[in-house]
PDB file of C-alpha atoms in Angstrom:
ATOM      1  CA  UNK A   1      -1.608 -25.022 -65.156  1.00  0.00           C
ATOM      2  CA  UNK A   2      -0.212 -22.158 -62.885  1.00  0.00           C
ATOM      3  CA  UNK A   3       0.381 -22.570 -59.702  1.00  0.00           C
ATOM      4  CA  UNK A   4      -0.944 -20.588 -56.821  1.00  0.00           C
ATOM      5  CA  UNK A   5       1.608 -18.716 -54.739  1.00  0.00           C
ATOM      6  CA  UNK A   6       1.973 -19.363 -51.241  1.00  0.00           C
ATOM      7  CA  UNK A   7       1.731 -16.964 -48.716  1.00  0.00           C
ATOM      8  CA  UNK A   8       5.931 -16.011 -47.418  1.00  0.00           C
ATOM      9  CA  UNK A   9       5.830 -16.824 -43.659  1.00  0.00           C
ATOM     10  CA  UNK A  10       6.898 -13.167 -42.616  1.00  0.00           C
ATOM     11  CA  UNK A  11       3.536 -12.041 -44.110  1.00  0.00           C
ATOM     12  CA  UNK A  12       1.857 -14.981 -42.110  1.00  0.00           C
ATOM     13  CA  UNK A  13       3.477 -13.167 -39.203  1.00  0.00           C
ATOM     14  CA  UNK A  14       2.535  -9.431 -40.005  1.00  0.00           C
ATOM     15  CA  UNK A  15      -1.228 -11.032 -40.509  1.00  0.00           C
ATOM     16  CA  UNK A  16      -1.461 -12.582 -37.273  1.00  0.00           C
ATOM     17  CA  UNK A  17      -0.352  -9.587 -35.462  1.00  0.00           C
ATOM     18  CA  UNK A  18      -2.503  -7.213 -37.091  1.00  0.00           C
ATOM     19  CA  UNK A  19      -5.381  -9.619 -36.715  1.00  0.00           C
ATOM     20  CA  UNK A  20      -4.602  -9.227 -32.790  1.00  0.00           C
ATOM     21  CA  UNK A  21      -4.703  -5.860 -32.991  1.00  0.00           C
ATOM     22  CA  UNK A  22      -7.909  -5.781 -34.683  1.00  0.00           C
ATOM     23  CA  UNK A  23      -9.488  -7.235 -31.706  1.00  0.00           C
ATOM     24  CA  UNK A  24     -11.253  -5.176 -29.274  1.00  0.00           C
ATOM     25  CA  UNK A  25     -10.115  -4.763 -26.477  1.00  0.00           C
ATOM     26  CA  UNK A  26     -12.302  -5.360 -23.140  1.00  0.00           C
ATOM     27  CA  UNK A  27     -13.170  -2.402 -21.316  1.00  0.00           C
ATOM     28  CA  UNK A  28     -11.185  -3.793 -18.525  1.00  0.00           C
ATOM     29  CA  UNK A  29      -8.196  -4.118 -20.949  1.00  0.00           C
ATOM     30  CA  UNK A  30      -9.313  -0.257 -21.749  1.00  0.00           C
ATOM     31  CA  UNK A  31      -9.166   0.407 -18.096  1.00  0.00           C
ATOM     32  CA  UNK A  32      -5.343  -0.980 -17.591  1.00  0.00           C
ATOM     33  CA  UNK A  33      -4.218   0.675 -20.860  1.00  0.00           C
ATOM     34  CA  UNK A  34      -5.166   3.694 -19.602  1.00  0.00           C
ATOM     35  CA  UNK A  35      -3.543   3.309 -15.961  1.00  0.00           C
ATOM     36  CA  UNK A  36      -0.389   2.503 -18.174  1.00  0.00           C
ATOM     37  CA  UNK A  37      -0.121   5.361 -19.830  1.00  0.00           C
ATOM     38  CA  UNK A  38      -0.877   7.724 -16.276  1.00  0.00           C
ATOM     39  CA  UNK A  39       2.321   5.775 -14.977  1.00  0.00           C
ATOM     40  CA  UNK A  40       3.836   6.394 -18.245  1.00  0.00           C
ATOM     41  CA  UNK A  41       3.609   9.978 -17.079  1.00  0.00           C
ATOM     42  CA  UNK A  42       6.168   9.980 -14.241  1.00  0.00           C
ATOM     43  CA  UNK A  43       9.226   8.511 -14.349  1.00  0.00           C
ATOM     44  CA  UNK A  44       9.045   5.750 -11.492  1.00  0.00           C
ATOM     45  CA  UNK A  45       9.214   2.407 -10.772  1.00  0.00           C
ATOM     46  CA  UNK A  46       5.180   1.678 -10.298  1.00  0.00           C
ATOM     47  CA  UNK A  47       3.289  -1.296  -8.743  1.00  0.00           C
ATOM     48  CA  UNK A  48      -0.202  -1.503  -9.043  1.00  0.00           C
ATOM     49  CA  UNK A  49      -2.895  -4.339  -7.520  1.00  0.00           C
ATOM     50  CA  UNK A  50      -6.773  -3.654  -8.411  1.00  0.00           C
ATOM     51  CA  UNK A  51      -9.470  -6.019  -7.280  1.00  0.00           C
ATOM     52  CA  UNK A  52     -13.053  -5.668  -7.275  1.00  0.00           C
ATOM     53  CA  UNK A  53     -14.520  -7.984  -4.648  1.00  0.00           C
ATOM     54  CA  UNK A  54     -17.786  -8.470  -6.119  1.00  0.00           C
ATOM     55  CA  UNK A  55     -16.737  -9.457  -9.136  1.00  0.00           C
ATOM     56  CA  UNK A  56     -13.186 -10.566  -9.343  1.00  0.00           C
ATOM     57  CA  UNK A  57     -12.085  -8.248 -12.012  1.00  0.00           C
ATOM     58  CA  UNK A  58      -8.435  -7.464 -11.286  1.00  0.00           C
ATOM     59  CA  UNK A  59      -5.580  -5.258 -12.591  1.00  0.00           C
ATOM     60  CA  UNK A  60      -1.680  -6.112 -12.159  1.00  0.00           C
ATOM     61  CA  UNK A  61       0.587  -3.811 -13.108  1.00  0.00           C
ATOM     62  CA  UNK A  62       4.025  -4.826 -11.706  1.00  0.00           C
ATOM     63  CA  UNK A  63       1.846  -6.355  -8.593  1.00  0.00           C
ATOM     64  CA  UNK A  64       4.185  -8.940  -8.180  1.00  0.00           C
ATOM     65  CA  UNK A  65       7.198  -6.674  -7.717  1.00  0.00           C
ATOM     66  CA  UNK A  66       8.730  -6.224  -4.011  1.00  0.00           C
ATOM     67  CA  UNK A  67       8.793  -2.975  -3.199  1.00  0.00           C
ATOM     68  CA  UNK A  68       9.516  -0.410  -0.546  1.00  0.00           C
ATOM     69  CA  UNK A  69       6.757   0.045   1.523  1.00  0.00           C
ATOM     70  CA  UNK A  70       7.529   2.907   4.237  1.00  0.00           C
ATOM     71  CA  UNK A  71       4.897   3.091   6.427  1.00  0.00           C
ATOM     72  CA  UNK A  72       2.686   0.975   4.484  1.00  0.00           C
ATOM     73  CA  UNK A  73       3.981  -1.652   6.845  1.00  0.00           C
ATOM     74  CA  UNK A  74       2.502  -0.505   9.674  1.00  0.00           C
ATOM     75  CA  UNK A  75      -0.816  -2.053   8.470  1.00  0.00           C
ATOM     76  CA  UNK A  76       1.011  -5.886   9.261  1.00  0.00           C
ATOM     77  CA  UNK A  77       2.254  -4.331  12.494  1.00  0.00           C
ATOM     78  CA  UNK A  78      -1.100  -3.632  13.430  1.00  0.00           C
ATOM     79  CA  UNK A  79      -2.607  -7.111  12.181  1.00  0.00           C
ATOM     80  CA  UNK A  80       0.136  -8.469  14.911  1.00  0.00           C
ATOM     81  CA  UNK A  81      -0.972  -6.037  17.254  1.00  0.00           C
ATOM     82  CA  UNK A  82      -4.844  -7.527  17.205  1.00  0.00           C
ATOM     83  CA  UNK A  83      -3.383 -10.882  16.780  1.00  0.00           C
ATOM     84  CA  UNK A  84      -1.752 -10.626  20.486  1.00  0.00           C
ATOM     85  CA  UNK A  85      -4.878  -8.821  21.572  1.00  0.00           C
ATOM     86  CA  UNK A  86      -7.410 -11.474  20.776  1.00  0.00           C
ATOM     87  CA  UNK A  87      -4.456 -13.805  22.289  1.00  0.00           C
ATOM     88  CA  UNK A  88      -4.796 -12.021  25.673  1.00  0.00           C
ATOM     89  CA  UNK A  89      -1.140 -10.672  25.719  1.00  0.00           C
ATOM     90  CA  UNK A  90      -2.136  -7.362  26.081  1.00  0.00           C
ATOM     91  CA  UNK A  91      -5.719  -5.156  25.919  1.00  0.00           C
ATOM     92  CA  UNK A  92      -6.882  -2.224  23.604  1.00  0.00           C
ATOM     93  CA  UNK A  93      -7.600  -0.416  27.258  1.00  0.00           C
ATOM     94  CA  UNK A  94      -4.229  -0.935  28.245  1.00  0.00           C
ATOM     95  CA  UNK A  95      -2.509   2.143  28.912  1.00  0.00           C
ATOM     96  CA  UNK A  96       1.033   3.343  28.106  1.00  0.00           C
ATOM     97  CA  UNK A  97       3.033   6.605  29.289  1.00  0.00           C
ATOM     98  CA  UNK A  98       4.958   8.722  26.940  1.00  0.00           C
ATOM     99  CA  UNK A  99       8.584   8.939  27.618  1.00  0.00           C
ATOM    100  CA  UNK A 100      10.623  11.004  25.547  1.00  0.00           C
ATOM    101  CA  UNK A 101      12.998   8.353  24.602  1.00  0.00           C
ATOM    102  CA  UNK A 102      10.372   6.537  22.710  1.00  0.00           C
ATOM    103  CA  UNK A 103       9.690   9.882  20.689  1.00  0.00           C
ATOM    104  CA  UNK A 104      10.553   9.243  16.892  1.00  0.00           C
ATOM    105  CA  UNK A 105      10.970  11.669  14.035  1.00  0.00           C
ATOM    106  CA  UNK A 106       8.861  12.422  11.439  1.00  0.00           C
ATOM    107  CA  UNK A 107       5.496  12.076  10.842  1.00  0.00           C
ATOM    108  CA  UNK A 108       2.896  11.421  14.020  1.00  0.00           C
ATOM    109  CA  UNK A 109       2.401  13.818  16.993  1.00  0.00           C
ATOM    110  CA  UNK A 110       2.793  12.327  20.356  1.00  0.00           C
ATOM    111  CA  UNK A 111       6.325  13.148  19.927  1.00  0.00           C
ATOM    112  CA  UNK A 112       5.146  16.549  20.409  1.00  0.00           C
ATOM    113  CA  UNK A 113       3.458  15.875  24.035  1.00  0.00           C
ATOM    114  CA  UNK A 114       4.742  16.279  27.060  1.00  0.00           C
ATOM    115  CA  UNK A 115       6.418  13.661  28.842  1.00  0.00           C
ATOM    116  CA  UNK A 116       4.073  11.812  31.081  1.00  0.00           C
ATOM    117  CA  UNK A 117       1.071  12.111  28.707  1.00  0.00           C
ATOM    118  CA  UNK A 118      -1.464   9.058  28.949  1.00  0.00           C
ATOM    119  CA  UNK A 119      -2.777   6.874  25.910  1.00  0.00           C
ATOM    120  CA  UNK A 120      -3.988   3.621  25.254  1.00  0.00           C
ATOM    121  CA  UNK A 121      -2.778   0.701  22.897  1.00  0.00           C
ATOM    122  CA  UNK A 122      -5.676   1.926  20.986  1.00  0.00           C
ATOM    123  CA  UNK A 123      -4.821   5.667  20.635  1.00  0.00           C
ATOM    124  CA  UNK A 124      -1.125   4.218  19.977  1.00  0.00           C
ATOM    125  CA  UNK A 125      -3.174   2.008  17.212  1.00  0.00           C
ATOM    126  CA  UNK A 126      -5.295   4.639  15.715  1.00  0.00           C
ATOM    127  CA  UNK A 127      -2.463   7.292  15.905  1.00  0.00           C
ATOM    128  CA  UNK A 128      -0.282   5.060  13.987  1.00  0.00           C
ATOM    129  CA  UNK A 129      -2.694   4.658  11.012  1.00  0.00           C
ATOM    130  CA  UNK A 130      -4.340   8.133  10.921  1.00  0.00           C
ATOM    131  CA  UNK A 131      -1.206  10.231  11.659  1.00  0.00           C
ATOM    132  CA  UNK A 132       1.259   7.611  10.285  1.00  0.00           C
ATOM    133  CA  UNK A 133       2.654   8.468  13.980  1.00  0.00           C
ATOM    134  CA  UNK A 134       6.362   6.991  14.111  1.00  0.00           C
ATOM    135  CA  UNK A 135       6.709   7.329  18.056  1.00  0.00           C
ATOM    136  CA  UNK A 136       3.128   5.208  18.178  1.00  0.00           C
ATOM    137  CA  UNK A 137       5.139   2.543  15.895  1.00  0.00           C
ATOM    138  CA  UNK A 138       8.226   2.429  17.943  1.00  0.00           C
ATOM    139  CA  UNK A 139       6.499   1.221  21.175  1.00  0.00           C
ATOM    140  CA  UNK A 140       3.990  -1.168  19.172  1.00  0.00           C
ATOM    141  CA  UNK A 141       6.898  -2.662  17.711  1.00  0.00           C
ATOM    142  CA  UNK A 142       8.411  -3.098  21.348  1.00  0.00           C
ATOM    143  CA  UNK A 143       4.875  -4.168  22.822  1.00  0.00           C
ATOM    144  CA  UNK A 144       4.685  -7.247  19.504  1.00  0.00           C
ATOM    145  CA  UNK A 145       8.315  -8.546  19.740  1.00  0.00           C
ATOM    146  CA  UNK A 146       9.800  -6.794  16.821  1.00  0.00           C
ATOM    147  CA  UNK A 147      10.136  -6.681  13.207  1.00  0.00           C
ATOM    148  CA  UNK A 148      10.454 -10.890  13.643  1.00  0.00           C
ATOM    149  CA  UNK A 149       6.918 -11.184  15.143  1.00  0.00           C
ATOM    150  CA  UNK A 150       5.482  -9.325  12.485  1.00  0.00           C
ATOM    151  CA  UNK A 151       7.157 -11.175   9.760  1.00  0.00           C
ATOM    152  CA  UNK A 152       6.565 -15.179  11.218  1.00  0.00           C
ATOM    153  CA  UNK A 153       3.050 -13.572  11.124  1.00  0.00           C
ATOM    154  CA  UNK A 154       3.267 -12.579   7.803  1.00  0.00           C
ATOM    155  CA  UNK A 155       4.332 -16.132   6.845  1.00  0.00           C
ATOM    156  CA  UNK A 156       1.574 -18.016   9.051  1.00  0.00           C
ATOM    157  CA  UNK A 157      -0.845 -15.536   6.372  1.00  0.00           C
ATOM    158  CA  UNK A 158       1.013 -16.793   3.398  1.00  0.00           C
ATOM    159  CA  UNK A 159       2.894 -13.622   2.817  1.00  0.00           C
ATOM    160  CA  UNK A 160       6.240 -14.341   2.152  1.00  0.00           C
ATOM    161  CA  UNK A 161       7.397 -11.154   0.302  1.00  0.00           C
ATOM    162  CA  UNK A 162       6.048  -9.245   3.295  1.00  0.00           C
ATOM    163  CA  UNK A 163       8.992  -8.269   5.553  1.00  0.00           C
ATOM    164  CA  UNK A 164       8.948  -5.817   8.543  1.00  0.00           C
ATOM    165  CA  UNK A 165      12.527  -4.563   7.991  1.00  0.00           C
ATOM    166  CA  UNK A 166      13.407  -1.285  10.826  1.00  0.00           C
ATOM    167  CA  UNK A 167      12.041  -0.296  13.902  1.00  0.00           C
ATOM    168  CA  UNK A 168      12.007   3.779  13.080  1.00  0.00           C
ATOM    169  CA  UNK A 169      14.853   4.275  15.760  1.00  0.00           C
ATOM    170  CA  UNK A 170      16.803   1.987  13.477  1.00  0.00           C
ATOM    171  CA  UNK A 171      15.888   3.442  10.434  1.00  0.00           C
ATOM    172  CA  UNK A 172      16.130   7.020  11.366  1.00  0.00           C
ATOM    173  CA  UNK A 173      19.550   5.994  12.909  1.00  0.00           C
ATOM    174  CA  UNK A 174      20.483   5.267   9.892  1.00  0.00           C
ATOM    175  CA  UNK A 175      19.129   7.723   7.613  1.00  0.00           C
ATOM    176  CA  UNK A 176      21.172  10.356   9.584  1.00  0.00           C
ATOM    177  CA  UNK A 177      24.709   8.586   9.297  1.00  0.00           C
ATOM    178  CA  UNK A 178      24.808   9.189   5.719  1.00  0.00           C
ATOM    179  CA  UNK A 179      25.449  12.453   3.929  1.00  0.00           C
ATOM    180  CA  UNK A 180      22.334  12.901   1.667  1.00  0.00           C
ATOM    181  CA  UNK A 181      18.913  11.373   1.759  1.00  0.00           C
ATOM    182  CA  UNK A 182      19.275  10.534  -1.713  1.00  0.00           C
ATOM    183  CA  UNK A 183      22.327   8.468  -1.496  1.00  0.00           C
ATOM    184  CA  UNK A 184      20.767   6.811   1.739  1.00  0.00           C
ATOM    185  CA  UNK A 185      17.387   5.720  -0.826  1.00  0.00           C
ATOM    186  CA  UNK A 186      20.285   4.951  -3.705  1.00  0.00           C
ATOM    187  CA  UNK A 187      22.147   2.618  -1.323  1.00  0.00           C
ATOM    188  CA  UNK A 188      18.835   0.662  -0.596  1.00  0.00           C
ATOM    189  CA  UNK A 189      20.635  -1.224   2.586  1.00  0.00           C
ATOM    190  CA  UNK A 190      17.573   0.236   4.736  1.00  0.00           C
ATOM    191  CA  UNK A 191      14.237  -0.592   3.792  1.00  0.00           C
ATOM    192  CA  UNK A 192      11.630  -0.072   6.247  1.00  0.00           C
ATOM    193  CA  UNK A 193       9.686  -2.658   5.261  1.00  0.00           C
ATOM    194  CA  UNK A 194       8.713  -4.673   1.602  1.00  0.00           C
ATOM    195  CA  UNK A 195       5.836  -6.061   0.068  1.00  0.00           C
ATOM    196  CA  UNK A 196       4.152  -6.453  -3.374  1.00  0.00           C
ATOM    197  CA  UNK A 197       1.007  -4.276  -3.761  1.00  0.00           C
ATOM    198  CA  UNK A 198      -0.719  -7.419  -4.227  1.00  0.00           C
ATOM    199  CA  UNK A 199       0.406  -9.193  -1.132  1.00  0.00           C
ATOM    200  CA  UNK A 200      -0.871  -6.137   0.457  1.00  0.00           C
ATOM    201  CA  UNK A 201      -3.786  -6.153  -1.921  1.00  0.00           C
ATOM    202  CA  UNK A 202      -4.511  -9.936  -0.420  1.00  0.00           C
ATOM    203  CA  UNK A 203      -4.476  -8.617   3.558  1.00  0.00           C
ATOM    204  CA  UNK A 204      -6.815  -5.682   2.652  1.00  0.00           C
ATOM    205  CA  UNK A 205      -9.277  -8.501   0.945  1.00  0.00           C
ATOM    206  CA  UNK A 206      -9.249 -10.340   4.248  1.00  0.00           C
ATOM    207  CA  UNK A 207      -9.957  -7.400   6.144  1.00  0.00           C
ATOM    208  CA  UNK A 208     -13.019  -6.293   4.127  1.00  0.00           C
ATOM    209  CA  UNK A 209     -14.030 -10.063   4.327  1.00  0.00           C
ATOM    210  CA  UNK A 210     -13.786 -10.245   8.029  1.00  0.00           C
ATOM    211  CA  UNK A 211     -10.976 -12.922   8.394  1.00  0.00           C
ATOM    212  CA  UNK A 212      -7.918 -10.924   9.132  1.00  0.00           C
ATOM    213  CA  UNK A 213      -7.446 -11.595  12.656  1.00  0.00           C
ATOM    214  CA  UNK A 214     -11.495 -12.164  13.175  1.00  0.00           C
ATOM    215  CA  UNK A 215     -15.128  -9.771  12.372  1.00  0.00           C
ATOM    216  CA  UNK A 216     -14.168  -7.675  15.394  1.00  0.00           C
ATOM    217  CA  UNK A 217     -10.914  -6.819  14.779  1.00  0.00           C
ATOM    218  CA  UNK A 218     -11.083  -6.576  11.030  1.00  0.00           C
ATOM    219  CA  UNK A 219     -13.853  -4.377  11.089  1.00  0.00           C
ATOM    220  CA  UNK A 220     -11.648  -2.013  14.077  1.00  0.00           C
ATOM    221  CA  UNK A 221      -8.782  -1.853  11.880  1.00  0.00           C
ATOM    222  CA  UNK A 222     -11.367  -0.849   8.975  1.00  0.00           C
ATOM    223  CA  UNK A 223     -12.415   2.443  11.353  1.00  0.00           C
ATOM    224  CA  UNK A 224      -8.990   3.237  11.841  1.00  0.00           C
ATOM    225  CA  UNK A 225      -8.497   3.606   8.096  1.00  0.00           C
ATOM    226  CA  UNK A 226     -11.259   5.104   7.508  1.00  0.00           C
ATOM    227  CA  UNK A 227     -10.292   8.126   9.762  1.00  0.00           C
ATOM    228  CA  UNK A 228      -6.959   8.317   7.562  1.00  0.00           C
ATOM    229  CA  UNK A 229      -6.003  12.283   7.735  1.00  0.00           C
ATOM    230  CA  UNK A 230      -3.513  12.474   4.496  1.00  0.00           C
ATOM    231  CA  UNK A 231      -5.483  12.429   1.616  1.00  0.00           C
ATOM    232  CA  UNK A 232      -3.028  13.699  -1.337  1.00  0.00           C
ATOM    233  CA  UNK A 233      -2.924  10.187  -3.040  1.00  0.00           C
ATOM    234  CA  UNK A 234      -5.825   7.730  -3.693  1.00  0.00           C
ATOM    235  CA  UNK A 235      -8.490   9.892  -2.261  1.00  0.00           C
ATOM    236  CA  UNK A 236      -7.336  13.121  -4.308  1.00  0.00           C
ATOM    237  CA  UNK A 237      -9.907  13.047  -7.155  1.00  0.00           C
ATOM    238  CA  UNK A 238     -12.333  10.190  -5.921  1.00  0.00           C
ATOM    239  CA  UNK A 239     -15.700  11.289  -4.605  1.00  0.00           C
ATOM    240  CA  UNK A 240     -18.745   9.087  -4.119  1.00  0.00           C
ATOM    241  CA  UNK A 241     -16.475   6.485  -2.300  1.00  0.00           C
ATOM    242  CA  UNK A 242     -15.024   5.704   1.337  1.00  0.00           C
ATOM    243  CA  UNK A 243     -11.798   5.287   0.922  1.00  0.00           C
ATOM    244  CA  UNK A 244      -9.790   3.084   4.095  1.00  0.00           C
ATOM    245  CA  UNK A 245      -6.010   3.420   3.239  1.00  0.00           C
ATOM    246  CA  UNK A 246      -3.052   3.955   4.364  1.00  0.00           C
ATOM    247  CA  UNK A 247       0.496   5.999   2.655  1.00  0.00           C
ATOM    248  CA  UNK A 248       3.486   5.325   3.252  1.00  0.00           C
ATOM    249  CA  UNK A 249       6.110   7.934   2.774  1.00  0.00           C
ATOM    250  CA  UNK A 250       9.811   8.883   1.802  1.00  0.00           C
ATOM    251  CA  UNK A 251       9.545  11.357  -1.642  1.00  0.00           C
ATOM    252  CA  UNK A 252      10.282  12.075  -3.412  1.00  0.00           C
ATOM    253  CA  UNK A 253      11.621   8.297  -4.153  1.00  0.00           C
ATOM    254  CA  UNK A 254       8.494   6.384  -2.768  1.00  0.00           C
ATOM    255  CA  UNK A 255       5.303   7.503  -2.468  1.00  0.00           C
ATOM    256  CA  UNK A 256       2.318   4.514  -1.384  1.00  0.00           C
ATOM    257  CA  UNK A 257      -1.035   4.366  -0.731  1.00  0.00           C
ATOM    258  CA  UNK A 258      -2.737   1.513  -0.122  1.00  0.00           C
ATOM    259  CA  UNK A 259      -6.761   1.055   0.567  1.00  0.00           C
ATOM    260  CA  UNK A 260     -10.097   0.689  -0.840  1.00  0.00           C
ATOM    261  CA  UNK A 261     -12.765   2.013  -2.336  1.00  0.00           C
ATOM    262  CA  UNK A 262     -15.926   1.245  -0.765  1.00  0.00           C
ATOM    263  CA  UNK A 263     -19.645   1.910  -1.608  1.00  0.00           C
ATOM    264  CA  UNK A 264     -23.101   0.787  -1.741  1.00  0.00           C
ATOM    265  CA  UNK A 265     -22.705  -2.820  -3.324  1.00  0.00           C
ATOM    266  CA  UNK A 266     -18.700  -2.610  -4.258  1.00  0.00           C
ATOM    267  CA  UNK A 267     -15.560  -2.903  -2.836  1.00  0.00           C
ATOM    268  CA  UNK A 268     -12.427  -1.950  -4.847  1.00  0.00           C
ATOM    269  CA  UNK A 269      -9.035  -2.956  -3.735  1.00  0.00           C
ATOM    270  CA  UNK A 270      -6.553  -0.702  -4.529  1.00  0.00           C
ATOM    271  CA  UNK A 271      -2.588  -0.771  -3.853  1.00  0.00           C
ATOM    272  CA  UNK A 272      -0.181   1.197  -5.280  1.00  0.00           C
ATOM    273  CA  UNK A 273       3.147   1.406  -4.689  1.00  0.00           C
ATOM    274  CA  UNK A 274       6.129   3.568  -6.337  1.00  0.00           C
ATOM    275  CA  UNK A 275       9.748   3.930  -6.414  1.00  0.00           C
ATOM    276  CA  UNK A 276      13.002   5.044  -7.321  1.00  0.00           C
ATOM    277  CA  UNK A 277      11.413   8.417  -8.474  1.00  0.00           C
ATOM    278  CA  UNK A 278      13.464  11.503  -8.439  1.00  0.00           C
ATOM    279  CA  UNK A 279      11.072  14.072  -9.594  1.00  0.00           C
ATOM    280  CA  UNK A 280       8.505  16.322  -8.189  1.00  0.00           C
ATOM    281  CA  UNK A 281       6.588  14.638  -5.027  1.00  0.00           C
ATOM    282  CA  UNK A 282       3.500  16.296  -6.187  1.00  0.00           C
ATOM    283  CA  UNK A 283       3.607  15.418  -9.103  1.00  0.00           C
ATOM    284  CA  UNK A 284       3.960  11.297  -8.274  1.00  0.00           C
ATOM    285  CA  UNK A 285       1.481  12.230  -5.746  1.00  0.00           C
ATOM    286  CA  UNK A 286      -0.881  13.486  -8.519  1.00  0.00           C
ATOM    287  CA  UNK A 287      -0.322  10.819 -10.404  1.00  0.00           C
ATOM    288  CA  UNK A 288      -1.542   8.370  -7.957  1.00  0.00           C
ATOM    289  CA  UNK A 289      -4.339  10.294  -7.757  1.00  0.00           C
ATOM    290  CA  UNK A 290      -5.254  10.291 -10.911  1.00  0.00           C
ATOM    291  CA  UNK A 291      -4.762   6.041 -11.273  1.00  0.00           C
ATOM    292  CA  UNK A 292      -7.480   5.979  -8.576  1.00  0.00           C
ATOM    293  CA  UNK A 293      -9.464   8.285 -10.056  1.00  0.00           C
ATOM    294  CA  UNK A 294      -9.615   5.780 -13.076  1.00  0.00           C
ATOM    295  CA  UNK A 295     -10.168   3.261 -10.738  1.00  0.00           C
ATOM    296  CA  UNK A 296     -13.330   4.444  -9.092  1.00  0.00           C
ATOM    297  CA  UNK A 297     -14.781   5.992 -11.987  1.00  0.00           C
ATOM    298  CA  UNK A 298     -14.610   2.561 -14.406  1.00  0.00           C
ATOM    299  CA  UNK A 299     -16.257   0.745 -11.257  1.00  0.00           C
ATOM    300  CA  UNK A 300     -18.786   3.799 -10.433  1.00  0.00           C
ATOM    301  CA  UNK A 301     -20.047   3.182 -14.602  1.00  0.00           C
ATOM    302  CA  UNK A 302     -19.770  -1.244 -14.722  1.00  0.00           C
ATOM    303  CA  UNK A 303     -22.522  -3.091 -13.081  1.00  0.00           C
TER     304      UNK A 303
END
């Protein structure tokens, strides 16, 4: 009698694989192909965290990846802030005097008041998330204790890739004792601040849950967001959605945004974060844009 032939082992191989590929994939699976290929686009370093809070469907694309998170870390600055507020340190109605050697570079706009000029810890609050206002930042940081407060709070939250890094006077120290802005973001011995997208996906989650800090204060720092003013990233093709986020800046190398997408009956996480680009800013900018877009529309069509 013949015998039958056996199958060779590197057609066992090239079987199994193509039976994988047969599969279908889910249409969440559709959802972070497609995000891959936007990224795909631009030539960047990209983290991406995507979490819908109703029903646990998430996306991780590089989320676990410590990245540079500009002014993104203002958001743990400000958890501190209402920390040490609902400790009685200090009050919201507390008020605080402009003095020009507090002003700070950059983005924000008290440093274009006049010395003497009134605000309280809120306005310095609200001015630092809506305005990204770097003066506002300086004399929170002062008011908390530093970079170290921020960061033993991160840790007490169980965010230990989460570092506060530079006060801007530091940072903008050091940007200017270097010969290009490019070499300074090529050096990397300056970060002003790192996190994963989703360690700062995880924070967000608590404060549309209520527990960062408590209900009060999460839902404050929620209005602050809210009011956001630069609107080039996440929010740039979404409609039908309010979108609480916050950017964080230094292109064309990084360019962040960090919020969520919230309407009747969802919540969508979203944090991206992207580096070592050296390309058009508006065109990483557009990019983003165009990952959220996905975002919002796959959750504006799933139940």
């Amino acid at each position: 009698m013949r015998r039958s032939a056996k199958a060779s082992p590197c057609f066992l191989i090239v079987l199994a694989f193509a039976t994988l590929e047969a599969q279908p994939q889910s249409p969440l699976q559709r959802l972070q192909a497609s995000i891959e290929r936007t990224t795909k686009s631009i030539n960047a370093t990209w983290g991406i965290y995507v979490k819908s809070l109703e029903t646990g469907d998430e996306i991780a694309v590089g989320a676990d990846r410590r990245m540079e998170t500009m002014s993104t870390i203002k958001i743990p600055l400000m958890v501190e802030a209402f920390e040490q507020i609902k400790a009685g340190k200090f009050k919201l109605t507390d008020k605080y005097t402009f003095a020009q050697a507090d002003s700070q570079p950059g983005t924000g706009t008290i440093q274009r008041l006049d010395p003497g000029a009134v605000m309280t810890v809120k306005d310095l609050l609200t001015m630092m998330i809506i305005v990204s206002d770097n003066t506002a930042t300086e004399v929170l940081y002062r008011m908390v204790g530093g970079p170290d407060a921020v960061n033993r709070r991160m840790d007490a939250l169980g965010m230990k890739n989460t570092r506060a890094m530079n006060i801007p006077s530091r940072w903008f120290a050091a940007l200017r004792a270097v010969p290009s802005t490019e070499q300074f973001y090529r050096d990397g011995k300056n970060p002003f601040g790192l996190s994963t997208p989703r360690e700062t996906g995880r924070l967000l989650e608590m404060m549309e849950r209520g527990t960062l800090v408590d209900k009060a204060s999460s839902d404050l720092m929620l209005q602050m967001m809210r009011a956001q003013l630069y609107r080039t990233r996440i929010p740039r093709y979404v409609t039908g959605y309010r979108i609480p986020h916050k950017t964080g800046d230094f292109l064309p190398y990084v360019g962040d945004d960090v919020g969520m997408l919230e309407a009747e009956g969802k919540t969508i996480i979203v944090s991206i974060f992207t580096g070592n680009h050296f390309g058009s800013g508006e065109a990483l900018e557009n990019a983003i844009g165009l990952v959220a877009k996905e975002v919002a529309d796959y959750f504006n069509y799933r139940p």
